[in-house]
Short mmCIF file of C-alpha atoms (C1' of nucleotides) in Angstrom, two decimals:
data_model
loop_
_atom_site.label_atom_id
_atom_site.label_comp_id
_atom_site.label_asym_id
_atom_site.label_seq_id
_atom_site.Cartn_x
_atom_site.Cartn_y
_atom_site.Cartn_z
CA UNK A 747 114.33 75.86 82.17
CA UNK A 748 111.59 73.74 83.65
CA UNK A 749 109.52 75.33 86.29
CA UNK A 750 109.09 73.47 89.50
CA UNK A 751 106.75 70.54 89.48
CA UNK A 752 103.30 71.05 90.82
CA UNK A 753 100.79 68.76 92.36
CA UNK A 754 97.22 68.91 91.24
CA UNK A 755 96.26 70.59 94.48
CA UNK A 756 98.61 73.55 94.10
CA UNK A 757 98.13 73.97 90.40
CA UNK A 758 97.08 77.45 89.48
CA UNK A 759 94.50 77.81 86.80
CA UNK A 760 96.45 78.96 83.73
CA UNK A 761 93.47 80.80 82.38
CA UNK A 762 93.02 83.21 85.23
CA UNK A 763 94.69 86.54 85.81
CA UNK A 764 98.38 86.54 86.57
CA UNK A 765 99.18 86.72 90.26
CA UNK A 766 102.86 86.89 90.99
CA UNK A 767 102.16 85.88 94.57
CA UNK A 768 101.01 82.48 93.40
CA UNK A 769 103.64 79.81 93.60
CA UNK A 770 103.61 78.81 89.96
CA UNK A 771 102.54 81.97 88.24
CA UNK A 772 104.28 82.29 84.89
CA UNK A 773 105.15 85.89 85.68
CA UNK A 774 107.53 84.91 88.45
CA UNK A 775 110.42 83.70 86.32
CA UNK A 776 110.02 86.74 84.08
CA UNK A 777 110.17 89.02 87.09
CA UNK A 778 113.30 87.25 88.21
CA UNK A 779 114.98 87.79 84.85
CA UNK A 780 114.02 91.44 84.82
CA UNK A 781 115.02 92.02 88.43
CA UNK A 782 118.20 89.99 88.18
CA UNK A 783 121.56 91.48 88.93
CA UNK A 784 122.43 92.30 85.33
CA UNK A 785 118.95 92.34 83.81
CA UNK A 786 118.02 95.47 85.72
CA UNK A 787 121.13 97.36 84.71
CA UNK A 788 120.97 96.26 81.09
CA UNK A 789 117.36 97.37 80.70
CA UNK A 790 117.93 100.74 82.33
CA UNK A 791 121.05 101.30 80.25
CA UNK A 792 119.10 100.61 77.07
CA UNK A 793 116.69 103.31 78.15
CA UNK A 794 119.44 105.71 77.12
CA UNK A 795 119.28 104.44 73.57
CA UNK A 796 120.51 101.56 71.44
CA UNK A 797 123.71 99.89 72.49
CA UNK A 798 126.12 97.52 70.83
CA UNK A 799 127.37 94.59 72.82
CA UNK A 800 130.72 95.99 73.79
CA UNK A 801 129.40 99.44 74.54
CA UNK A 802 126.72 97.98 76.75
CA UNK A 803 129.31 95.93 78.51
CA UNK A 804 131.31 99.05 79.25
CA UNK A 805 128.18 100.84 80.45
CA UNK A 806 127.22 98.06 82.82
CA UNK A 807 130.45 98.12 84.70
CA UNK A 808 131.60 94.77 86.01
CA UNK A 809 129.50 92.43 83.91
CA UNK A 810 131.32 89.59 82.18
CA UNK A 811 130.81 88.80 78.52
CA UNK A 812 129.20 85.56 79.46
CA UNK A 813 126.64 87.04 81.82
CA UNK A 814 125.76 89.94 79.55
CA UNK A 815 125.23 87.56 76.67
CA UNK A 816 123.11 85.28 78.78
CA UNK A 817 121.11 88.15 80.25
CA UNK A 818 120.40 89.68 76.85
CA UNK A 819 119.31 86.33 75.48
CA UNK A 820 116.77 85.94 78.23
CA UNK A 821 115.48 89.47 77.85
CA UNK A 822 115.16 88.96 74.13
CA UNK A 823 113.34 85.70 74.63
CA UNK A 824 110.85 87.40 76.94
CA UNK A 825 110.22 90.12 74.41
CA UNK A 826 111.79 92.98 76.34
CA UNK A 827 114.82 93.53 74.13
CA UNK A 828 115.22 93.50 70.38
CA UNK A 829 118.40 92.19 68.83
CA UNK A 830 119.43 93.52 65.43
CA UNK A 831 122.22 91.69 63.68
CA UNK A 832 124.10 93.25 60.80
CA UNK A 833 125.93 90.50 59.01
CA UNK A 834 129.35 91.83 58.30
CA UNK A 835 132.94 91.50 59.24
CA UNK A 836 133.44 92.51 61.92
CA UNK A 837 129.99 91.57 63.27
CA UNK A 838 127.71 94.35 64.41
CA UNK A 839 124.81 93.74 66.78
CA UNK A 840 122.56 96.39 68.16
CA UNK A 841 120.26 96.01 71.14
CA UNK A 842 117.15 98.10 71.63
CA UNK A 843 114.15 98.02 73.94
CA UNK A 844 110.80 96.78 72.74
CA UNK A 845 107.71 98.80 73.74
CA UNK A 846 107.15 96.44 76.66
CA UNK A 847 110.83 96.57 77.51
CA UNK A 848 110.63 100.34 77.63
CA UNK A 849 107.68 100.19 80.00
CA UNK A 850 109.51 97.83 82.29
CA UNK A 851 112.80 99.69 82.11
CA UNK A 852 111.13 102.97 83.04
CA UNK A 853 109.78 101.40 86.23
CA UNK A 854 113.17 100.01 87.02
CA UNK A 855 114.70 103.39 86.36
CA UNK A 856 112.34 105.01 88.85
CA UNK A 857 113.14 102.34 91.38
CA UNK A 858 116.86 102.88 91.00
CA UNK A 859 116.40 106.62 91.20
CA UNK A 860 114.55 106.32 94.51
CA UNK A 861 117.26 104.07 95.84
CA UNK A 862 120.14 106.26 94.72
CA UNK A 863 118.48 109.37 96.10
CA UNK A 864 118.07 107.76 99.49
CA UNK A 865 121.33 105.94 99.92
CA UNK A 866 122.15 108.10 102.93
CA UNK A 867 119.00 106.85 104.64
CA UNK A 868 119.97 103.30 103.81
CA UNK A 869 123.49 103.76 105.09
CA UNK A 870 122.18 105.26 108.32
CA UNK A 871 119.86 102.31 108.79
CA UNK A 872 122.69 99.89 108.17
CA UNK A 873 124.91 101.64 110.69
CA UNK A 874 122.14 101.63 113.29
CA UNK A 875 121.42 97.98 112.64
CA UNK A 876 125.00 96.92 113.15
CA UNK A 877 125.26 98.77 116.43
CA UNK A 878 122.66 96.47 117.97
CA UNK B 764 123.45 115.91 108.52
CA UNK B 765 123.80 116.52 104.88
CA UNK B 766 120.80 117.70 103.05
CA UNK B 767 120.28 115.94 99.77
CA UNK B 768 117.76 118.08 98.05
CA UNK B 769 117.84 117.43 94.36
CA UNK B 770 115.10 119.91 93.72
CA UNK B 771 117.06 121.43 90.90
CA UNK B 772 118.25 119.29 88.09
CA UNK B 773 119.90 115.92 88.47
CA UNK B 774 122.86 117.12 90.40
CA UNK B 775 126.05 115.86 88.91
CA UNK B 776 127.81 116.82 92.08
CA UNK B 777 131.00 114.79 92.32
CA UNK B 778 130.60 114.63 96.07
CA UNK B 779 127.43 112.58 96.27
CA UNK B 780 127.42 110.32 93.29
CA UNK B 781 125.34 107.21 93.62
CA UNK B 782 125.66 105.59 90.24
CA UNK B 783 124.40 102.06 90.21
CA UNK B 784 126.22 101.50 86.94
CA UNK B 785 129.53 101.87 88.71
CA UNK B 786 131.12 98.64 89.74
CA UNK B 787 131.53 99.51 93.42
CA UNK B 788 128.52 101.68 94.01
CA UNK B 789 127.01 100.98 97.42
CA UNK B 790 123.55 101.04 95.90
CA UNK B 791 124.15 97.85 93.96
CA UNK B 792 123.87 95.38 96.82
CA UNK B 793 120.81 97.21 98.08
CA UNK B 794 119.21 96.97 94.69
CA UNK B 795 119.97 93.29 94.65
CA UNK B 796 118.28 92.77 97.98
CA UNK B 797 115.25 94.73 96.92
CA UNK B 798 115.02 93.04 93.55
CA UNK B 799 115.76 89.59 94.89
CA UNK B 800 113.40 86.73 94.41
CA UNK B 801 111.64 87.11 97.75
CA UNK B 802 112.53 90.71 98.55
CA UNK B 803 110.31 91.99 95.77
CA UNK B 804 107.33 89.94 96.81
CA UNK B 805 107.73 90.68 100.51
CA UNK B 806 107.88 94.43 99.93
CA UNK B 807 104.87 94.47 97.65
CA UNK B 808 102.91 92.30 100.05
CA UNK B 809 103.66 94.71 102.89
CA UNK B 810 102.17 97.44 100.75
CA UNK B 811 98.83 95.87 101.62
CA UNK B 812 99.44 96.57 105.28
CA UNK B 813 101.28 95.13 108.27
CA UNK B 814 101.93 91.42 108.27
CA UNK B 815 103.00 88.95 110.88
CA UNK B 816 105.63 86.42 109.95
CA UNK B 817 103.34 83.49 109.31
CA UNK B 818 100.74 85.53 107.51
CA UNK B 819 103.40 87.02 105.26
CA UNK B 820 104.72 83.56 104.58
CA UNK B 821 101.28 82.45 103.47
CA UNK B 822 100.90 85.55 101.30
CA UNK B 823 104.23 85.02 99.56
CA UNK B 824 103.39 81.59 98.33
CA UNK B 825 106.33 79.22 98.13
CA UNK B 826 108.83 80.98 100.36
CA UNK B 827 110.49 78.92 103.06
CA UNK B 828 110.74 80.08 106.65
CA UNK B 829 114.44 80.40 106.27
CA UNK B 830 114.38 82.57 103.18
CA UNK B 831 111.62 84.81 104.46
CA UNK B 832 113.48 85.34 107.68
CA UNK B 833 116.69 86.06 105.85
CA UNK B 834 115.00 88.40 103.39
CA UNK B 835 113.24 90.37 106.10
CA UNK B 836 116.47 90.74 108.04
CA UNK B 837 118.18 92.24 105.04
CA UNK B 838 115.30 94.57 104.29
CA UNK B 839 115.23 95.67 107.91
CA UNK B 840 118.96 96.27 107.91
CA UNK B 841 118.64 98.47 104.82
CA UNK B 842 115.89 100.50 106.45
CA UNK B 843 113.07 99.39 104.17
CA UNK B 844 111.13 97.32 106.66
CA UNK B 845 110.35 97.91 110.32
CA UNK B 846 110.20 95.00 112.71
CA UNK B 847 108.03 95.33 115.79
CA UNK B 848 108.47 92.67 118.46
CA UNK B 849 105.87 92.17 121.14
CA UNK B 850 107.42 90.14 123.90
CA UNK B 851 104.89 87.57 124.84
CA UNK B 852 104.07 83.93 124.67
CA UNK B 853 103.48 83.04 122.00
CA UNK B 854 105.80 85.53 120.26
CA UNK B 855 104.25 88.17 118.08
CA UNK B 856 106.23 90.08 115.48
CA UNK B 857 104.78 92.56 113.05
CA UNK B 858 106.44 93.82 109.91
CA UNK B 859 105.67 97.16 108.33
CA UNK B 860 107.17 99.30 105.61
CA UNK B 861 109.26 102.34 106.46
CA UNK B 862 108.63 105.51 104.42
CA UNK B 863 111.51 104.58 102.14
CA UNK B 864 110.28 101.02 101.97
CA UNK B 865 106.90 102.28 100.86
CA UNK B 866 108.48 104.35 98.09
CA UNK B 867 110.44 101.38 96.86
CA UNK B 868 107.56 98.95 97.18
CA UNK B 869 105.29 101.20 95.15
CA UNK B 870 107.77 101.17 92.27
CA UNK B 871 108.03 97.43 92.50
CA UNK B 872 104.27 97.18 92.52
CA UNK B 873 104.03 99.18 89.33
CA UNK B 874 106.69 97.01 87.76
CA UNK B 875 104.85 93.85 88.66
CA UNK B 876 101.61 95.31 87.42
CA UNK B 877 103.13 96.08 84.01
CA UNK B 878 104.51 92.58 83.82
CA UNK B 879 101.30 90.85 84.84
CA UNK B 880 99.26 92.94 82.44
CA UNK B 881 101.53 91.99 79.55
CA UNK B 882 102.16 88.35 80.18
CA UNK B 883 100.41 87.49 76.94
CA UNK B 884 102.96 89.58 75.07
CA UNK B 885 105.76 87.85 76.93
CA UNK B 886 104.36 84.42 76.22
CA UNK B 887 104.00 85.26 72.55
CA UNK B 888 107.61 86.42 72.43
CA UNK B 889 108.77 83.25 74.13
CA UNK B 890 106.85 81.09 71.68
CA UNK B 891 108.27 83.00 68.72
CA UNK B 892 111.77 82.75 70.14
CA UNK B 893 111.59 79.01 70.53
CA UNK B 894 110.39 78.51 66.99
CA UNK B 895 113.67 79.88 65.66
"C1'" DC C 883 133.40 92.35 67.10
"C1'" DT C 884 130.23 89.23 69.17
"C1'" DG C 885 129.67 85.84 71.11
"C1'" DT C 886 130.09 80.34 72.81
"C1'" DA C 887 132.45 76.46 75.49
"C1'" DT C 888 134.62 74.94 79.51
"C1'" DC C 889 135.75 74.85 84.11
"C1'" DC C 890 135.49 76.33 88.64
"C1'" DT C 891 133.77 78.96 92.66
"C1'" DC C 892 130.42 80.77 95.54
"C1'" DT C 893 125.92 82.25 96.80
"C1'" DC C 894 121.21 81.21 96.99
"C1'" DT C 895 117.74 78.08 98.15
"C1'" DG C 896 115.00 74.49 100.30
"C1'" DA C 897 114.15 70.50 103.55
"C1'" DT C 898 114.62 69.19 107.99
"C1'" DA C 899 115.23 69.57 112.74
"C1'" DC C 900 115.59 72.25 116.81
"C1'" DT C 901 115.08 76.58 120.36
"C1'" DG C 902 112.84 80.47 123.14
"C1'" DC D 1492 104.52 81.70 116.91
"C1'" DA D 1493 108.81 83.05 115.16
"C1'" DG D 1494 112.52 82.06 114.19
"C1'" DT D 1495 117.83 79.67 113.97
"C1'" DA D 1496 121.15 75.66 112.70
"C1'" DT D 1497 122.73 72.58 109.57
"C1'" DC D 1498 123.39 70.26 105.35
"C1'" DA D 1499 123.42 69.53 100.48
"C1'" DG D 1500 121.91 70.44 95.78
"C1'" DA D 1501 121.04 73.88 92.06
"C1'" DG D 1502 122.07 77.74 89.84
"C1'" DA D 1503 124.43 82.31 89.37
"C1'" DG D 1504 128.55 84.24 88.25
"C1'" DG D 1505 133.59 84.83 86.69
"C1'" DA D 1506 138.06 83.72 84.03
"C1'" DT D 1507 139.87 82.02 80.18
"C1'" DA D 1508 140.16 80.19 75.67
"C1'" DC D 1509 138.33 79.70 71.38
"C1'" DA D 1510 134.96 80.18 67.14
"C1'" DG D 1511 132.23 82.71 63.29
#
DNA sequence: CTGTATCCTCTCTGATACTG
DNA sequence: CAGTATCAGAGAGGATACAG
């Protein structure tokens, strides 16, 4: 999980404010995780309430066990998702959003809403583009 | 032309259902383009105003010519970015946001803002995670 | 039930070189 | 200046089998 190497010349000052436009800003990988294919959907789904692994997998249609597991691990590591394990047989794990995760998920939800509400515009643009 | 006024409640109309959670929803690939590594940064950068190719490339630090070109093509195809060519030597191409692109970019901007403002929380979570 | 391990495929990505 | 072409490596993603 190493970030790309940096020369002294391009090194951003770690102490200054986070600027995602900077090549090696620490916020970039986090943004990627959040905006990733399954990260986005998982976060927005959890906005609906707590989910168990299998239920979340059904909600996020098409995700494999492997990718959902991996995605949730990353989101948990970044402090966006909380993972509650209830030791028992069969195992029971519940995923919830942290306060920060909720903030982020709400923005993603708005983004998705804008997109879904304007899919006809998008489709029209795509059709026009392909005619040229 | 279908009107898609959702002024009332979230219409659960079976006719126009754009549910990004569904495996084959057409909005999924669009979301991926928008939320892609360079798509996000390009859109938010264009929120600052029109950009020419090279200037945008300098703004989005780290992007290669190839990826920026590819990203902008996709965003243009989806109707989020407008590409204005001025035939001349040397060539001059200006990129601007469409109304929909502006809507989307604003949401992305808010998302990035939340993330940047809470990077200390994220870093703390990462540190805690790695201690376990 | 909730994952992890393995293997394999395919897309994304970047460096380089070249065109109008 | 604004790209496109090509190549090759890295990483995302999926299917399956297996473990706790």
